[in-house]
mmCIF file of C-alpha atoms and ligand atoms in Angstrom:
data_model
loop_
_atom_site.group_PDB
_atom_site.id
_atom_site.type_symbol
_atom_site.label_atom_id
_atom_site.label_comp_id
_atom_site.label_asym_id
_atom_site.label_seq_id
_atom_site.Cartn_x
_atom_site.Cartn_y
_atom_site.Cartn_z
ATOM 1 C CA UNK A 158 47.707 116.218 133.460
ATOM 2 C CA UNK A 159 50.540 114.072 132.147
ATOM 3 C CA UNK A 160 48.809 110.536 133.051
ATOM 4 C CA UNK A 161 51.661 108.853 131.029
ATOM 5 C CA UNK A 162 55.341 109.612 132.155
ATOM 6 C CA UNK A 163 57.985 108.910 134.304
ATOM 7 C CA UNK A 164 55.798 108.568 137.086
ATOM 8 C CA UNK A 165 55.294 105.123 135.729
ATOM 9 C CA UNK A 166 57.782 102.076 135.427
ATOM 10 C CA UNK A 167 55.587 101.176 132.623
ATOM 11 C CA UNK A 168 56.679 104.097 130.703
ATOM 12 C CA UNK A 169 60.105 104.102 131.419
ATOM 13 C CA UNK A 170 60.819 100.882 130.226
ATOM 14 C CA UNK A 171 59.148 101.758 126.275
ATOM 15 C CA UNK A 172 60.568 105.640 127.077
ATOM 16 C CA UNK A 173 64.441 103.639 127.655
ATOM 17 C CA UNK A 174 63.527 101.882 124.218
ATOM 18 C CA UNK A 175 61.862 104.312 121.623
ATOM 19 C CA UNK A 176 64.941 106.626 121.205
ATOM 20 C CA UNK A 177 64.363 110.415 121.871
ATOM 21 C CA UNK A 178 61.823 111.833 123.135
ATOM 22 C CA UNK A 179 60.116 112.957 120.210
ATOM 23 C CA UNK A 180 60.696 109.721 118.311
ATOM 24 C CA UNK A 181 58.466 108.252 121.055
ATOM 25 C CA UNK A 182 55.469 110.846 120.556
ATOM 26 C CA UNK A 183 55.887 110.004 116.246
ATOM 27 C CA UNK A 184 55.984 106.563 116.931
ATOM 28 C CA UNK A 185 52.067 105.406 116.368
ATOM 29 C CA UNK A 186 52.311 101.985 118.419
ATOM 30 C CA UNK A 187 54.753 102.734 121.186
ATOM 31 C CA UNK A 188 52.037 106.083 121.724
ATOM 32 C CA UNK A 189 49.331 104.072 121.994
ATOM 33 C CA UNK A 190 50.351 101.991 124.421
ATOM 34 C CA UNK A 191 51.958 104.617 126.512
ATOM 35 C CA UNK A 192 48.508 106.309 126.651
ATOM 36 C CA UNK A 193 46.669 103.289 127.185
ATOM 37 C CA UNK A 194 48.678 102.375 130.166
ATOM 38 C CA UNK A 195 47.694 104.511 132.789
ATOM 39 C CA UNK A 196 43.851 103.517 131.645
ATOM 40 C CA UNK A 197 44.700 100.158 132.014
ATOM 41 C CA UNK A 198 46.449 100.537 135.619
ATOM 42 C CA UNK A 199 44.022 103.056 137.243
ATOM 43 C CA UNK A 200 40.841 102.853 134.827
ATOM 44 C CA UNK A 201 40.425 106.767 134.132
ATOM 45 C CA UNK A 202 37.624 108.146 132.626
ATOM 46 C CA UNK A 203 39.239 109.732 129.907
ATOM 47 C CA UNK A 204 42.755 109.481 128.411
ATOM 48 C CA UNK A 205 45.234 112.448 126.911
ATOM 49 C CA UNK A 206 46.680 111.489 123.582
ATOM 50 C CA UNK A 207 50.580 110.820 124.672
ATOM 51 C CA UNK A 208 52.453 113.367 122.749
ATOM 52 C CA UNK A 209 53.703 117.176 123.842
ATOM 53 C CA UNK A 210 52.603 120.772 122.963
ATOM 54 C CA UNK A 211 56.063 121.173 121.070
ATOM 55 C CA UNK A 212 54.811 118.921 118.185
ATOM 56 C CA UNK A 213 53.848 122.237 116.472
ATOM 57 C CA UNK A 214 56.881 124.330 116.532
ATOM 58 C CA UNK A 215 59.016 121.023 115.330
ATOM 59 C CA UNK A 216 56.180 120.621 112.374
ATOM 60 C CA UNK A 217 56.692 124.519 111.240
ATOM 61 C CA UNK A 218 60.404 123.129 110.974
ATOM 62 C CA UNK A 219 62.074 124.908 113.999
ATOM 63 C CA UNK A 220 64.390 122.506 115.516
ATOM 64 C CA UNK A 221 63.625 120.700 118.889
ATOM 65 C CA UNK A 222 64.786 118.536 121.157
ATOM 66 C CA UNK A 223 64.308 117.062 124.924
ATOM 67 C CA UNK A 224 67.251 116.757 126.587
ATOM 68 C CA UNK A 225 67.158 114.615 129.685
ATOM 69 C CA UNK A 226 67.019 116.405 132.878
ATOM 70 C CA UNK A 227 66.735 119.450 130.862
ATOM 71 C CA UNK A 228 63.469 119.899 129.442
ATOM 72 C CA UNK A 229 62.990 121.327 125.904
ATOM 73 C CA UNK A 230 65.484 123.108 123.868
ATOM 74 C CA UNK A 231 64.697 124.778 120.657
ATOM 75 C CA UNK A 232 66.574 126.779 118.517
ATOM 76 C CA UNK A 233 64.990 130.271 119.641
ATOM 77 C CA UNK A 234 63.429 132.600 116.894
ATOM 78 C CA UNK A 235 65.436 136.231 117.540
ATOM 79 C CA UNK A 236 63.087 138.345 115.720
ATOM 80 C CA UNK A 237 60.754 138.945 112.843
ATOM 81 C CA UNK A 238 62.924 136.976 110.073
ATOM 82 C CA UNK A 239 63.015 134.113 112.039
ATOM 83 C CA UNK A 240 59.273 134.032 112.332
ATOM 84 C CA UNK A 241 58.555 134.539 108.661
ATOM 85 C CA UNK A 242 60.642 131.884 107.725
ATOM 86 C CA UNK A 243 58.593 129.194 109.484
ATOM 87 C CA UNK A 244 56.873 127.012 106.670
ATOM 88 C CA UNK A 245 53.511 125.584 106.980
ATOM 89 C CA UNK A 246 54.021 123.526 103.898
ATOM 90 C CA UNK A 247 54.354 120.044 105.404
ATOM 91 C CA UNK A 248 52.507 120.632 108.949
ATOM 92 C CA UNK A 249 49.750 117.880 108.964
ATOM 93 C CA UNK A 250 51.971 115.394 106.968
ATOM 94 C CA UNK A 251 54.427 116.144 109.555
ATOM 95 C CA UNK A 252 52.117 115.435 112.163
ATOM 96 C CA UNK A 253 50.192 112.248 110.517
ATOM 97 C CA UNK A 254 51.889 109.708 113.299
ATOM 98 C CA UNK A 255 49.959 111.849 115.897
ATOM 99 C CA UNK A 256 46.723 111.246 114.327
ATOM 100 C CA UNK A 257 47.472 107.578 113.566
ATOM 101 C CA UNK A 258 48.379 107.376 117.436
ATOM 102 C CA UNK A 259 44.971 108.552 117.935
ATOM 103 C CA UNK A 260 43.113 106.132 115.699
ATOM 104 C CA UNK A 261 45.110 103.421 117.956
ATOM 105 C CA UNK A 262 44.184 104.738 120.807
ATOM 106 C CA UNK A 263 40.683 105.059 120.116
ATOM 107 C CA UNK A 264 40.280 101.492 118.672
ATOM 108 C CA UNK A 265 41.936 100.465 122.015
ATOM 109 C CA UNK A 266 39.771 102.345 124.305
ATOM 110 C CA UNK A 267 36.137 101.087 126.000
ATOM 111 C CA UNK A 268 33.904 103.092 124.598
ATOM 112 C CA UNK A 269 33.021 104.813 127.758
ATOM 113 C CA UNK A 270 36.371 106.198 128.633
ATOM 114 C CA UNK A 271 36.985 109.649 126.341
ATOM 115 C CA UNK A 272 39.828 110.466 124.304
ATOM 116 C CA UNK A 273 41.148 113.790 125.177
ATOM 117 C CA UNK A 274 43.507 115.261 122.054
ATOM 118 C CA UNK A 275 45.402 119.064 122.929
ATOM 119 C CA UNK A 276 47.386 121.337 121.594
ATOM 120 C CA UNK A 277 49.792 124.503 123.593
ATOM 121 C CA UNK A 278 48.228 127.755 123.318
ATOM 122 C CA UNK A 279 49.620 129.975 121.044
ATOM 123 C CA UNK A 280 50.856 132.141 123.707
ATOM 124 C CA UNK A 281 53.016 129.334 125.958
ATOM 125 C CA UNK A 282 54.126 127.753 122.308
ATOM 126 C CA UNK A 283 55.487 131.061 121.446
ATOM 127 C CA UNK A 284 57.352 131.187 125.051
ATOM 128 C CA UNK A 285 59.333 128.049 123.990
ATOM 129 C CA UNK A 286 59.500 129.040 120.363
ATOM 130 C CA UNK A 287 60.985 132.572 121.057
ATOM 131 C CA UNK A 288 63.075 131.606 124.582
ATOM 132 C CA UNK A 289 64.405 128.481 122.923
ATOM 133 C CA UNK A 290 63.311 126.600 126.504
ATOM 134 C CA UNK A 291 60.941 127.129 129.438
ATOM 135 C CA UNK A 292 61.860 129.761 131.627
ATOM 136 C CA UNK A 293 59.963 131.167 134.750
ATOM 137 C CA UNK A 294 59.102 134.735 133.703
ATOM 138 C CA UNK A 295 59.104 134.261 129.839
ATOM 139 C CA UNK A 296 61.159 137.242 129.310
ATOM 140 C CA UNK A 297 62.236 136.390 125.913
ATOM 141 C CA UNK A 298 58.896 136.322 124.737
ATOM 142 C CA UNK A 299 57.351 139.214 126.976
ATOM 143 C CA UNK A 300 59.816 141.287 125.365
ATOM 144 C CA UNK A 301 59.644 140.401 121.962
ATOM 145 C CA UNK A 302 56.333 140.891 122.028
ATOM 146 C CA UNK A 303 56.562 144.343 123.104
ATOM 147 C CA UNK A 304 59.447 144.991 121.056
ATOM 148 C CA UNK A 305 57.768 143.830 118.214
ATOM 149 C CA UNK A 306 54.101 143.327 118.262
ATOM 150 C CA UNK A 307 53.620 143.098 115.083
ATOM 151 C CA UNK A 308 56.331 140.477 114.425
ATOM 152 C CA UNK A 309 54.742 139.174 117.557
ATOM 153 C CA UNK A 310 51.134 139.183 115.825
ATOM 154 C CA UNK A 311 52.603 137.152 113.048
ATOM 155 C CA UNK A 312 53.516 134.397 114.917
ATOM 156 C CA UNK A 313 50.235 134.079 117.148
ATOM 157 C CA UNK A 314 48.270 134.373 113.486
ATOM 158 C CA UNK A 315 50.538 131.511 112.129
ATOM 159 C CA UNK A 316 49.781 129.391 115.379
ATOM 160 C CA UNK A 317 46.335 129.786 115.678
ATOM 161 C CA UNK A 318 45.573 128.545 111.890
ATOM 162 C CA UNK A 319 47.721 125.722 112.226
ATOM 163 C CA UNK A 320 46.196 124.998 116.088
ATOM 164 C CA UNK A 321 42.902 124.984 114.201
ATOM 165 C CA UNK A 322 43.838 122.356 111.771
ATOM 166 C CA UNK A 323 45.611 120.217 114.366
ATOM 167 C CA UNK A 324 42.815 120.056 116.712
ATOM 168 C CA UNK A 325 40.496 119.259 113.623
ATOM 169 C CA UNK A 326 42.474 116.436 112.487
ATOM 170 C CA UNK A 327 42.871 115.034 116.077
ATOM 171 C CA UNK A 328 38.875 114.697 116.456
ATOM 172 C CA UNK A 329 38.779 113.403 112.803
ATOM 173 C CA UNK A 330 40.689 110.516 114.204
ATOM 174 C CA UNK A 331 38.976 110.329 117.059
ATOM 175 C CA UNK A 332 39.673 112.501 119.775
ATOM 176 C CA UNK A 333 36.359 113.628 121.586
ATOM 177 C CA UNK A 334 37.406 116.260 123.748
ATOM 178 C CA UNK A 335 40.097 119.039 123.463
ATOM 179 C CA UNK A 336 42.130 120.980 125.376
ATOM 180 C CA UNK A 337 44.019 124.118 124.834
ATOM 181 C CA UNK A 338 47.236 124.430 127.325
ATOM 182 C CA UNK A 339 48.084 127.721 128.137
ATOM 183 C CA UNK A 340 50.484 127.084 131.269
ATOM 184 C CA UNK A 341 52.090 129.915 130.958
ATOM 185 C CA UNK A 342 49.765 132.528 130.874
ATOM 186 C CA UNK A 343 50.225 134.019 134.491
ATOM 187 C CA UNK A 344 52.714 136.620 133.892
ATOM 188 C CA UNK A 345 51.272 139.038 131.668
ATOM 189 C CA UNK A 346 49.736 142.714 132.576
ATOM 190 C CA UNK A 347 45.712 143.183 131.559
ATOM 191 C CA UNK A 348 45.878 144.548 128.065
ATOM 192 C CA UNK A 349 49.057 142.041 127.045
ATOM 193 C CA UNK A 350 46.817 139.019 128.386
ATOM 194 C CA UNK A 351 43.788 139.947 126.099
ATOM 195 C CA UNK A 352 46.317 140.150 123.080
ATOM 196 C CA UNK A 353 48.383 137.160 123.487
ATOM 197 C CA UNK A 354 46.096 134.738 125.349
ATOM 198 C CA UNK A 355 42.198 134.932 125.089
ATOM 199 C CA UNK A 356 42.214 136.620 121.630
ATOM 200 C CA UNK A 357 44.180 133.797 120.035
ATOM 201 C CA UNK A 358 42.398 131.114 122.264
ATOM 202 C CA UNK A 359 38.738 132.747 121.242
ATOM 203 C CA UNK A 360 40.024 132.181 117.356
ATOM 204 C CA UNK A 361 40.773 128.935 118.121
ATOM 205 C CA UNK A 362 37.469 127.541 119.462
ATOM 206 C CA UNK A 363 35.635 129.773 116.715
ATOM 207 C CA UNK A 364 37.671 128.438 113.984
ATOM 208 C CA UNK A 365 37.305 124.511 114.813
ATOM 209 C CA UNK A 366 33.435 125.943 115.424
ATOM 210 C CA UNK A 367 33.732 127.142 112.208
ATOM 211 C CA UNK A 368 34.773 123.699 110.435
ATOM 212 C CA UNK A 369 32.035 121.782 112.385
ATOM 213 C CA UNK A 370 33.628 120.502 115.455
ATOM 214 C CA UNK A 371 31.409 120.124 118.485
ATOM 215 C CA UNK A 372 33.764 118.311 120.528
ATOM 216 C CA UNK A 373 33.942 120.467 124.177
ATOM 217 C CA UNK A 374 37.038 122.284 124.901
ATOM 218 C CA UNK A 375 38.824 122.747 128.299
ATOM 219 C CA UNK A 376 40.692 125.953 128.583
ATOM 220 C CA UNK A 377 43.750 125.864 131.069
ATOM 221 C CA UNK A 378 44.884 129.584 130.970
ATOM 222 C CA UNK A 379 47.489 129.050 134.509
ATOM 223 C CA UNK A 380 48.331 130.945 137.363
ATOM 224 C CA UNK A 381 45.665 133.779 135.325
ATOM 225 C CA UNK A 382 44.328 134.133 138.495
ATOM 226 C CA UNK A 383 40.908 136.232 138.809
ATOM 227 C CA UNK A 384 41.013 136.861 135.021
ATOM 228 C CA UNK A 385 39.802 133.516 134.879
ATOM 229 C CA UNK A 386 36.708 134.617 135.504
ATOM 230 C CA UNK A 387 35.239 135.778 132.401
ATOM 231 C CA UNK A 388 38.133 133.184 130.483
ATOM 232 C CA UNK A 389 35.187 131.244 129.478
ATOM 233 C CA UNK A 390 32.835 133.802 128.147
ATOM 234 C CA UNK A 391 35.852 135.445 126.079
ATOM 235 C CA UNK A 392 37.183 132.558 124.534
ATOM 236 C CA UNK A 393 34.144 130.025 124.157
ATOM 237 C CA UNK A 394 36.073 127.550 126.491
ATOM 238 C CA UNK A 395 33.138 124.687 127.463
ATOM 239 C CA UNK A 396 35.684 123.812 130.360
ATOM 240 C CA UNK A 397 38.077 125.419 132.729
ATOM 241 C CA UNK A 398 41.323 123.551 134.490
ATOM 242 C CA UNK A 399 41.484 125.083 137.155
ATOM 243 C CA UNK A 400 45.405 125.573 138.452
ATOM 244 C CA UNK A 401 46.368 124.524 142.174
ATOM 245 C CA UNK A 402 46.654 128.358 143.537
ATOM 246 C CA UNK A 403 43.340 128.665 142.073
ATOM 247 C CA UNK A 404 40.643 129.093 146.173
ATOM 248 C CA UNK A 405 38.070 126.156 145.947
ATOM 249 C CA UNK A 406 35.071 128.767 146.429
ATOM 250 C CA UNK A 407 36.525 131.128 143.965
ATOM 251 C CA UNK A 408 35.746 128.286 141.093
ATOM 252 C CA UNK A 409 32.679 127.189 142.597
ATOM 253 C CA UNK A 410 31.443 130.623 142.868
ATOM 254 C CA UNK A 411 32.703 131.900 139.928
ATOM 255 C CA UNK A 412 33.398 129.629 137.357
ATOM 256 C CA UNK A 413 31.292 126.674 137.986
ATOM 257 C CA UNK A 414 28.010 128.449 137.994
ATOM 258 C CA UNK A 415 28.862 128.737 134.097
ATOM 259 C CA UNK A 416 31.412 125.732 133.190
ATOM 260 C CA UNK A 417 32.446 122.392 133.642
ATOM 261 C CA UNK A 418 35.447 122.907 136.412
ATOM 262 C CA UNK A 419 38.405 120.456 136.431
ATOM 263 C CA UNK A 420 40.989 120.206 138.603
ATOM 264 C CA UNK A 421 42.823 121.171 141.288
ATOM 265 C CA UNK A 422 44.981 118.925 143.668
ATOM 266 C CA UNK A 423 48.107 120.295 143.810
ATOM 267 C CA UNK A 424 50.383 117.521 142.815
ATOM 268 C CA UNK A 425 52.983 117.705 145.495
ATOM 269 C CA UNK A 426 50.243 116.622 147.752
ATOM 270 C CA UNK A 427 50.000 113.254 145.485
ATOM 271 C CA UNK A 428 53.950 112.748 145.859
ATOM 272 C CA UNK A 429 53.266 113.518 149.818
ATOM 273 C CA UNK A 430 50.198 110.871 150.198
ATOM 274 C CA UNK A 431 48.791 110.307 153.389
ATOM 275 C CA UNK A 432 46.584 112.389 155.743
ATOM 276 C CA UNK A 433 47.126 115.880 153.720
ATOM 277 C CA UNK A 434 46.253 114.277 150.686
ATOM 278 C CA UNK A 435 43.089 112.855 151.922
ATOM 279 C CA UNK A 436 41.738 115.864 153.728
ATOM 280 C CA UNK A 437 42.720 118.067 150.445
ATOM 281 C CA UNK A 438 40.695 115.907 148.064
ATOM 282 C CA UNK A 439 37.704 115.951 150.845
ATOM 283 C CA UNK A 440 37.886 119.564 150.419
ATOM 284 C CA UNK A 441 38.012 119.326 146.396
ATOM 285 C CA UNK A 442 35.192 117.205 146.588
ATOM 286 C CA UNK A 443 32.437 118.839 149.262
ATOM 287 C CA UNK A 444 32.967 122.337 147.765
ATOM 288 C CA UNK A 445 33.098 121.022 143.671
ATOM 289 C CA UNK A 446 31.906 117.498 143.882
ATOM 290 C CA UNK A 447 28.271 118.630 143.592
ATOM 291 C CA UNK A 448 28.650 120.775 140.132
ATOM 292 C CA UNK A 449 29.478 120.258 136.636
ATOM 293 C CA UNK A 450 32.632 118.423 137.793
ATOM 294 C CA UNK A 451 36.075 116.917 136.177
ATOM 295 C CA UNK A 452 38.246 116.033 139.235
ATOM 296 C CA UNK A 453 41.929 116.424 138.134
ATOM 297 C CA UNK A 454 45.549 117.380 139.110
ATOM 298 C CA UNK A 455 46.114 121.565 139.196
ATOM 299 C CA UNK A 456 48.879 120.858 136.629
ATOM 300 C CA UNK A 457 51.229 117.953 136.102
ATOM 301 C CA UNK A 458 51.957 114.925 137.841
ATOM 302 C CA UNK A 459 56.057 114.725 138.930
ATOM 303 C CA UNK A 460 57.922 112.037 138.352
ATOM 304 C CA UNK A 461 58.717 111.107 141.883
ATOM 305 C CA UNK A 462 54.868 110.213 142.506
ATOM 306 C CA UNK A 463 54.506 106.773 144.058
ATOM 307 C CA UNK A 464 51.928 105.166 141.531
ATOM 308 C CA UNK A 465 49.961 103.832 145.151
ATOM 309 C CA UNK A 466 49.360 106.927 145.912
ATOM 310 C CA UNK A 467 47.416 107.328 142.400
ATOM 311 C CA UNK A 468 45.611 104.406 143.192
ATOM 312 C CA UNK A 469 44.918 105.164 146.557
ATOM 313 C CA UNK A 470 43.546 108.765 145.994
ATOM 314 C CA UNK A 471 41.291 107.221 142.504
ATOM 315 C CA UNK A 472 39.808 104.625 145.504
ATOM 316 C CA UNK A 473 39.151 107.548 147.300
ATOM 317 C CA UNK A 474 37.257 109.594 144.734
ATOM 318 C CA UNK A 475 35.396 106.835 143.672
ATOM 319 C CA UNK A 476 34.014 106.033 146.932
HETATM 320 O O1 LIG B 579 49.702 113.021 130.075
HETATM 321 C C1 LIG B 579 50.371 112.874 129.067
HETATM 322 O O2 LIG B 579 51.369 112.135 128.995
HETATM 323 C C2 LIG B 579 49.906 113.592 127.855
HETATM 324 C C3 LIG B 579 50.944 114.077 126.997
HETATM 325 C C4 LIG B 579 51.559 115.412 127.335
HETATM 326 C C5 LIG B 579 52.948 115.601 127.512
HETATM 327 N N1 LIG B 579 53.185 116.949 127.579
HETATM 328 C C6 LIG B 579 53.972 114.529 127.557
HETATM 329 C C7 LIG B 579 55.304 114.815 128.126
HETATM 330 C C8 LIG B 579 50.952 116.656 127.414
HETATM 331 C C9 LIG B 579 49.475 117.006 127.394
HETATM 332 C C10 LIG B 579 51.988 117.631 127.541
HETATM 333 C C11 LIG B 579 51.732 119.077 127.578
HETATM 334 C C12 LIG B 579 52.853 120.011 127.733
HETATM 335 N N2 LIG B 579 54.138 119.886 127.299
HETATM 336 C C13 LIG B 579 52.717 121.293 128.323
HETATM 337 C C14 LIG B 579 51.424 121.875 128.852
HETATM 338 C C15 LIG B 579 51.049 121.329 130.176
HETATM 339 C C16 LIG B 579 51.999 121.654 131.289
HETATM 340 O O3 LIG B 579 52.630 120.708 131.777
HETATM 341 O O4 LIG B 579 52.132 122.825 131.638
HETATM 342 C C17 LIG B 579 53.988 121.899 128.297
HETATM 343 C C18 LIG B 579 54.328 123.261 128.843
HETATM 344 C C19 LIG B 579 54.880 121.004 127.630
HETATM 345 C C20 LIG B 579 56.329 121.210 127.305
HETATM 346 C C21 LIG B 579 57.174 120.195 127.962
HETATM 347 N N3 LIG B 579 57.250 118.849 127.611
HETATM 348 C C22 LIG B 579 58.037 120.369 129.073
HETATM 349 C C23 LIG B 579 58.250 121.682 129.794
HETATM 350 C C24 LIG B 579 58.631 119.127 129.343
HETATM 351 C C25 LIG B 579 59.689 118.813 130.378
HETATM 352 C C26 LIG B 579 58.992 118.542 131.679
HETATM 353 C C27 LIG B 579 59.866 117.910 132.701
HETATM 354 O O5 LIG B 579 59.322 117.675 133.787
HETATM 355 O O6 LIG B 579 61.037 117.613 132.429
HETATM 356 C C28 LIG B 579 58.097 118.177 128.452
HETATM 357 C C29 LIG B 579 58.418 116.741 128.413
HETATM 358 C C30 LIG B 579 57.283 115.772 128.524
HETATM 359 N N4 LIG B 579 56.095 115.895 127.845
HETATM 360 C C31 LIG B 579 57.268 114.562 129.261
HETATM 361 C C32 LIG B 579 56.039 113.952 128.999
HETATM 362 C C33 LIG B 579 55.559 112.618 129.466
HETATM 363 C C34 LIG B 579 58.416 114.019 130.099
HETATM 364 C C35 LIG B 579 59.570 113.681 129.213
HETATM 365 C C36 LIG B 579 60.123 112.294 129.230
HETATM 366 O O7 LIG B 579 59.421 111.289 129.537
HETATM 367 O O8 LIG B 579 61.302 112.154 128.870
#
């Protein structure tokens, strides 16, 4: 849950040197050391690959850019056309940086800590891809795809197969675990949900199943809510990361029982510190701590975190 970032003077200073953005997450050696960081600061036991969900869209040759303060901006597909002309021709040359950033990585890692790789679910990639930038009720995308379905279809096809082959490549350089980022799949009714989240997630795991991967995979389908019960069983999902609105004995009753949890502090607590955030992870901890157990953020650190407050809650886990 963004270990690396502006949270971290560290990162600032290579982030205020590398250029944009995206020429930071292409740029093998500055990547590696941005990911390595918070290991070497707070010794984790597992690292995520520094680079961003938006690799994808930028490697089927949409345009996209970070723009400071802003967030992501692409350059939003309007409708069917616009989808078929993404190419695929160049996607894994495109993205060969990311996997030499993960050989780095690897080679600079103790064996004992693991090296998480990731990709966006097709359904929150398509949100950017389609809105052109994040937005809090993905309308662009909601209504494309019920505008269009089938246009809709094509794009989530298209994603999938090239998720498949990015995910592959990532543990061929050395990523052992994966996971699948669907943060925005909280907004959309039963039927819709089925279609454009587990369906597409399901032919994700059984397609890198297919070509031999055994590396687990965490599923992260956000602010889903109760359908996250039976997430796991749909998709294949070894792992859930579990979201901060997410009740502690809903996962341990529910999901736990089947798979690995992970999560869910919410991270305005770790900005807060103090006695709240103690007594929360307490909480985390007596009604999780005793199951199949990853003990994480509910989504992604903010930049104004105080790094001591990192350290301090990591003492606190430990102990
Ligand atoms: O922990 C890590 O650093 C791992 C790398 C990582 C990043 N983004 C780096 C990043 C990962 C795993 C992501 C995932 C990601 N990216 C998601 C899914 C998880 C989630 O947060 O919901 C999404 C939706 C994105 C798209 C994205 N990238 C957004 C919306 C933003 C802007 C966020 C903001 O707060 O402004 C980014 C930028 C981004 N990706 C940053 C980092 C470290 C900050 C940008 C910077 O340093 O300039």
């Amino acid at each position: 849950m963004r270990q690396a970032g502006r949270y971290l003077p560290e990162y600032r200073e290579i982030r205020a040197g590398a250029g944009s953005f995206l020429d930071l997450c292409y740029n093998p050696e500055l990547a590696a050391r941005v990911t390595l960081q918070p290991i070497d600061r707070f010794g984790f036991d597992a690292a995520i690959l520094f680079s961003d969900i938006l690799v994808v869209p930028h490697a089927l040759g949409q345009k996209v850019d970070f723009i400071q303060n802003e967030g992501p901006v692409l350059e939003p597909l309007g409708d069917g056309d616009a989808i078929r002309a993404l190419s695929r021709d160049r996607f894994l040359e495109h993205l060969a940086p990311v996997f030499e950033t993960v050989r780095q990585v690897r080679a600079g890692l103790e064996s004992k800590v693991a090296l998480i790789g990731f990709c966006g679910a097709p359904w929150t990639v398509a949100t950017y891809m389609i809105g052109g930038r994040g937005s809090p009720d993905q309308a662009a995308a909601r209504g494309l795809a019920y505008r269009d379905p089938e246009a809709f279809q094509v794009l989530t096809d298209l994603l999938v197969e090239v998720s498949v082959e990015y995910l592959c490549a990532q543990v061929a350089a050395g990523a052992q675990v994966l996971q699948i980022f669907d943060s925005w799949a909280g907004n959309l009714p039963d039927g819709e949900f089925e279609r454009w989240c587990v369906e597409p997630v399901r032919a994700i795991v059984s397609g890198i199943r297919a070509k031999g991967v055994d590396a687990p995979v965490i599923g992260f389908p956000r602010g889903s809510g109760p359908a996250y019960a039976g997430y796991a069983a749909k998709t294949g999902v070894n792992g859930l990361s579990c979201d901060t609105s997410l009740p502690l004995d809903f996962i341990a009753r529910e999901l736990q029982r089947d798979v690995t949890v992970q999560g869910n502090l919410d991270p305005l607590l770790l900005v807060n510190g103090g006695d709240a955030l103690t007594r929360r992870v307490d909480e985390i901890l007596a009604v999780l701590g005793e199951g199949p157990f990853i003990f994480n953020l509910g989504h992604g650190i903010v930049p104004q975190t105080p790094p001591e407050h990192v350290a301090d809650l990591i003492a606190q886990v430990r102990r």
